[in-house]
Amino acid sequence: MEPFKPGKTISFRLPADTPLYVSSYLSERKEELGRKFSSDMAHIFVSALSHKILNNEDQKQLSIPLPDGLTLEQENWLKSPHTKSLISQMLYQIITKPGVPYEIHSEPTRLPSTTEPEKVTFQTNDMIQSFAQKTFLDFDDDDD
């Protein structure tokens, strides 16, 4: 088999399980770009392969499209590392223990019993007090 080089033609069929959003995207791009469609797809294809080779070689990942109608705040929450970790843990438990309810262990937040804010007292040692008295609290009435 001849090695792949820039400019070589590659053809392949879309798998039967191609998601509808992918085939819709391809149709829209084909209609929009016309004859430039194949060069656009080649760019996406090479970028995807480069990303897979350079970044995801040893990582096990699953990409799930986000549902429509989410606010920007909800999308940012879903994309946060903490949320991804939580979803990963939940998915692991669902797969490894499929009939066991998922338990979330978190301590309930306790509201303060008083409505007044706590008073913070400033404590100093003798050395700090001595320094402050000598430096800042030595008021000589030089104005007389």
PDB file of C-alpha atoms in Angstrom:
ATOM      1  CA  MET A   1       0.000   0.000   0.000  1.00  0.00           C
ATOM      2  CA  GLU A   2       1.244   3.440  -0.889  1.00  0.00           C
ATOM      3  CA  PRO A   3       1.804   5.829   2.067  1.00  0.00           C
ATOM      4  CA  PHE A   4      -0.498   8.812   2.517  1.00  0.00           C
ATOM      5  CA  LYS A   5       0.918  12.130   1.338  1.00  0.00           C
ATOM      6  CA  PRO A   6      -0.588  15.619   1.100  1.00  0.00           C
ATOM      7  CA  GLY A   7      -2.868  15.844  -1.932  1.00  0.00           C
ATOM      8  CA  LYS A   8      -3.759  12.136  -1.916  1.00  0.00           C
ATOM      9  CA  THR A   9      -7.478  11.379  -2.299  1.00  0.00           C
ATOM     10  CA  ILE A  10      -9.137   9.531   0.571  1.00  0.00           C
ATOM     11  CA  SER A  11     -12.702   8.273   0.415  1.00  0.00           C
ATOM     12  CA  PHE A  12     -14.762   6.547   3.070  1.00  0.00           C
ATOM     13  CA  ARG A  13     -18.377   5.813   3.919  1.00  0.00           C
ATOM     14  CA  LEU A  14     -20.151   7.216   6.943  1.00  0.00           C
ATOM     15  CA  PRO A  15     -20.909   4.470   9.451  1.00  0.00           C
ATOM     16  CA  ALA A  16     -24.522   3.360   9.842  1.00  0.00           C
ATOM     17  CA  ASP A  17     -24.547   4.648  13.420  1.00  0.00           C
ATOM     18  CA  THR A  18     -23.533   8.207  12.468  1.00  0.00           C
ATOM     19  CA  PRO A  19     -25.510  10.594  14.698  1.00  0.00           C
ATOM     20  CA  LEU A  20     -28.162  12.702  13.033  1.00  0.00           C
ATOM     21  CA  TYR A  21     -26.506  15.960  14.107  1.00  0.00           C
ATOM     22  CA  VAL A  22     -23.317  14.931  12.256  1.00  0.00           C
ATOM     23  CA  SER A  23     -25.083  14.045   9.030  1.00  0.00           C
ATOM     24  CA  SER A  24     -27.151  17.261   9.284  1.00  0.00           C
ATOM     25  CA  TYR A  25     -23.985  19.304   9.772  1.00  0.00           C
ATOM     26  CA  LEU A  26     -22.350  17.629   6.769  1.00  0.00           C
ATOM     27  CA  SER A  27     -25.413  18.338   4.599  1.00  0.00           C
ATOM     28  CA  GLU A  28     -25.517  21.993   5.654  1.00  0.00           C
ATOM     29  CA  ARG A  29     -21.796  22.464   5.014  1.00  0.00           C
ATOM     30  CA  LYS A  30     -22.041  20.752   1.599  1.00  0.00           C
ATOM     31  CA  GLU A  31     -24.870  23.086   0.597  1.00  0.00           C
ATOM     32  CA  GLU A  32     -23.069  26.148   1.960  1.00  0.00           C
ATOM     33  CA  LEU A  33     -19.572  25.453   0.585  1.00  0.00           C
ATOM     34  CA  GLY A  34     -20.331  23.666  -2.670  1.00  0.00           C
ATOM     35  CA  ARG A  35     -17.055  22.657  -4.369  1.00  0.00           C
ATOM     36  CA  LYS A  36     -14.979  23.798  -1.372  1.00  0.00           C
ATOM     37  CA  PHE A  37     -16.708  21.231   0.849  1.00  0.00           C
ATOM     38  CA  SER A  38     -14.018  18.558   0.511  1.00  0.00           C
ATOM     39  CA  SER A  39     -11.169  20.918   1.459  1.00  0.00           C
ATOM     40  CA  ASP A  40     -13.152  22.050   4.535  1.00  0.00           C
ATOM     41  CA  MET A  41     -13.795  18.432   5.534  1.00  0.00           C
ATOM     42  CA  ALA A  42     -10.136  17.575   4.937  1.00  0.00           C
ATOM     43  CA  HIS A  43      -9.132  20.337   7.353  1.00  0.00           C
ATOM     44  CA  ILE A  44     -11.575  19.040  10.012  1.00  0.00           C
ATOM     45  CA  PHE A  45     -10.424  15.461   9.419  1.00  0.00           C
ATOM     46  CA  VAL A  46      -6.720  16.310   9.789  1.00  0.00           C
ATOM     47  CA  SER A  47      -7.410  18.464  12.880  1.00  0.00           C
ATOM     48  CA  ALA A  48      -9.408  15.670  14.526  1.00  0.00           C
ATOM     49  CA  LEU A  49      -6.688  13.110  13.799  1.00  0.00           C
ATOM     50  CA  SER A  50      -3.960  15.443  15.077  1.00  0.00           C
ATOM     51  CA  HIS A  51      -5.922  16.075  18.259  1.00  0.00           C
ATOM     52  CA  LYS A  52      -6.459  12.338  18.781  1.00  0.00           C
ATOM     53  CA  ILE A  53      -2.830  11.468  18.165  1.00  0.00           C
ATOM     54  CA  LEU A  54      -1.292  14.272  20.225  1.00  0.00           C
ATOM     55  CA  ASN A  55      -3.727  14.678  23.106  1.00  0.00           C
ATOM     56  CA  ASN A  56      -5.961  11.704  23.615  1.00  0.00           C
ATOM     57  CA  GLU A  57      -3.727   8.751  22.933  1.00  0.00           C
ATOM     58  CA  ASP A  58      -3.788   7.406  26.497  1.00  0.00           C
ATOM     59  CA  GLN A  59      -7.009   8.970  27.761  1.00  0.00           C
ATOM     60  CA  LYS A  60     -10.312   7.193  27.790  1.00  0.00           C
ATOM     61  CA  GLN A  61     -12.984   9.733  26.937  1.00  0.00           C
ATOM     62  CA  LEU A  62     -16.581   9.864  25.863  1.00  0.00           C
ATOM     63  CA  SER A  63     -18.033  12.948  24.206  1.00  0.00           C
ATOM     64  CA  ILE A  64     -21.697  13.629  24.837  1.00  0.00           C
ATOM     65  CA  PRO A  65     -23.444  16.552  23.114  1.00  0.00           C
ATOM     66  CA  LEU A  66     -25.113  19.001  25.480  1.00  0.00           C
ATOM     67  CA  PRO A  67     -28.892  19.342  25.195  1.00  0.00           C
ATOM     68  CA  ASP A  68     -30.401  22.433  23.595  1.00  0.00           C
ATOM     69  CA  GLY A  69     -31.896  25.154  25.747  1.00  0.00           C
ATOM     70  CA  LEU A  70     -29.190  25.353  28.423  1.00  0.00           C
ATOM     71  CA  THR A  71     -28.175  28.752  29.721  1.00  0.00           C
ATOM     72  CA  LEU A  72     -24.555  29.863  29.520  1.00  0.00           C
ATOM     73  CA  GLU A  73     -24.294  29.430  33.292  1.00  0.00           C
ATOM     74  CA  GLN A  74     -25.546  25.829  33.042  1.00  0.00           C
ATOM     75  CA  GLU A  75     -23.120  25.051  30.213  1.00  0.00           C
ATOM     76  CA  ASN A  76     -20.201  26.495  32.185  1.00  0.00           C
ATOM     77  CA  TRP A  77     -21.237  24.433  35.223  1.00  0.00           C
ATOM     78  CA  LEU A  78     -21.333  21.257  33.131  1.00  0.00           C
ATOM     79  CA  LYS A  79     -17.888  22.029  31.673  1.00  0.00           C
ATOM     80  CA  SER A  80     -16.243  22.609  35.065  1.00  0.00           C
ATOM     81  CA  PRO A  81     -13.706  19.982  36.224  1.00  0.00           C
ATOM     82  CA  HIS A  82     -15.648  19.353  39.444  1.00  0.00           C
ATOM     83  CA  THR A  83     -18.862  18.584  37.558  1.00  0.00           C
ATOM     84  CA  LYS A  84     -17.042  16.358  35.076  1.00  0.00           C
ATOM     85  CA  SER A  85     -15.532  14.426  37.966  1.00  0.00           C
ATOM     86  CA  LEU A  86     -18.946  14.030  39.606  1.00  0.00           C
ATOM     87  CA  ILE A  87     -20.536  12.823  36.367  1.00  0.00           C
ATOM     88  CA  SER A  88     -17.632  10.406  35.845  1.00  0.00           C
ATOM     89  CA  GLN A  89     -18.088   8.966  39.344  1.00  0.00           C
ATOM     90  CA  MET A  90     -21.835   8.617  38.836  1.00  0.00           C
ATOM     91  CA  LEU A  91     -21.322   6.919  35.464  1.00  0.00           C
ATOM     92  CA  TYR A  92     -18.786   4.516  36.986  1.00  0.00           C
ATOM     93  CA  GLN A  93     -21.216   3.513  39.752  1.00  0.00           C
ATOM     94  CA  ILE A  94     -24.086   3.117  37.288  1.00  0.00           C
ATOM     95  CA  ILE A  95     -21.977   0.808  35.119  1.00  0.00           C
ATOM     96  CA  THR A  96     -20.353  -1.220  37.910  1.00  0.00           C
ATOM     97  CA  LYS A  97     -23.422  -1.461  40.190  1.00  0.00           C
ATOM     98  CA  PRO A  98     -26.452  -1.148  37.945  1.00  0.00           C
ATOM     99  CA  GLY A  99     -29.253  -1.826  40.465  1.00  0.00           C
ATOM    100  CA  VAL A 100     -27.848   0.048  43.416  1.00  0.00           C
ATOM    101  CA  PRO A 101     -29.097   3.586  44.057  1.00  0.00           C
ATOM    102  CA  TYR A 102     -26.458   6.264  43.759  1.00  0.00           C
ATOM    103  CA  GLU A 103     -25.585   7.927  47.050  1.00  0.00           C
ATOM    104  CA  ILE A 104     -24.200  11.427  47.198  1.00  0.00           C
ATOM    105  CA  HIS A 105     -22.250  11.998  50.383  1.00  0.00           C
ATOM    106  CA  SER A 106     -22.260  15.623  51.331  1.00  0.00           C
ATOM    107  CA  GLU A 107     -22.744  17.415  54.597  1.00  0.00           C
ATOM    108  CA  PRO A 108     -25.759  19.684  54.818  1.00  0.00           C
ATOM    109  CA  THR A 109     -25.013  23.352  54.978  1.00  0.00           C
ATOM    110  CA  ARG A 110     -25.774  24.793  58.374  1.00  0.00           C
ATOM    111  CA  LEU A 111     -27.147  28.249  58.657  1.00  0.00           C
ATOM    112  CA  PRO A 112     -25.889  30.404  61.531  1.00  0.00           C
ATOM    113  CA  SER A 113     -28.246  30.488  64.501  1.00  0.00           C
ATOM    114  CA  THR A 114     -28.019  34.255  64.837  1.00  0.00           C
ATOM    115  CA  THR A 115     -28.723  36.812  62.188  1.00  0.00           C
ATOM    116  CA  GLU A 116     -25.909  39.066  63.390  1.00  0.00           C
ATOM    117  CA  PRO A 117     -22.492  38.561  61.821  1.00  0.00           C
ATOM    118  CA  GLU A 118     -19.825  37.114  64.039  1.00  0.00           C
ATOM    119  CA  LYS A 119     -17.555  39.648  65.675  1.00  0.00           C
ATOM    120  CA  VAL A 120     -13.949  39.055  64.811  1.00  0.00           C
ATOM    121  CA  THR A 121     -11.549  40.023  67.535  1.00  0.00           C
ATOM    122  CA  PHE A 122      -8.081  41.113  66.606  1.00  0.00           C
ATOM    123  CA  GLN A 123      -5.459  39.592  68.859  1.00  0.00           C
ATOM    124  CA  THR A 124      -1.841  40.660  69.041  1.00  0.00           C
ATOM    125  CA  ASN A 125       1.125  39.623  71.081  1.00  0.00           C
ATOM    126  CA  ASP A 126       3.228  41.916  73.292  1.00  0.00           C
ATOM    127  CA  MET A 127       5.893  42.496  70.640  1.00  0.00           C
ATOM    128  CA  ILE A 128       3.354  43.799  68.083  1.00  0.00           C
ATOM    129  CA  GLN A 129       1.687  46.024  70.686  1.00  0.00           C
ATOM    130  CA  SER A 130       5.044  47.466  71.768  1.00  0.00           C
ATOM    131  CA  PHE A 131       6.036  48.160  68.157  1.00  0.00           C
ATOM    132  CA  ALA A 132       2.695  49.839  67.428  1.00  0.00           C
ATOM    133  CA  GLN A 133       2.918  52.028  70.548  1.00  0.00           C
ATOM    134  CA  LYS A 134       6.455  53.145  69.784  1.00  0.00           C
ATOM    135  CA  THR A 135       5.866  53.681  66.072  1.00  0.00           C
ATOM    136  CA  PHE A 136       2.307  54.879  65.689  1.00  0.00           C
ATOM    137  CA  LEU A 137       0.909  55.826  69.072  1.00  0.00           C
ATOM    138  CA  ASP A 138       3.667  58.135  70.304  1.00  0.00           C
ATOM    139  CA  PHE A 139       1.875  61.439  69.939  1.00  0.00           C
ATOM    140  CA  ASP A 140       4.139  64.343  70.871  1.00  0.00           C
ATOM    141  CA  ASP A 141       2.452  67.659  70.823  1.00  0.00           C
ATOM    142  CA  ASP A 142       5.092  69.477  68.837  1.00  0.00           C
ATOM    143  CA  ASP A 143       2.516  72.069  67.821  1.00  0.00           C
ATOM    144  CA  ASP A 144       2.662  73.953  71.194  1.00  0.00           C
TER     145      ASP A 144
END
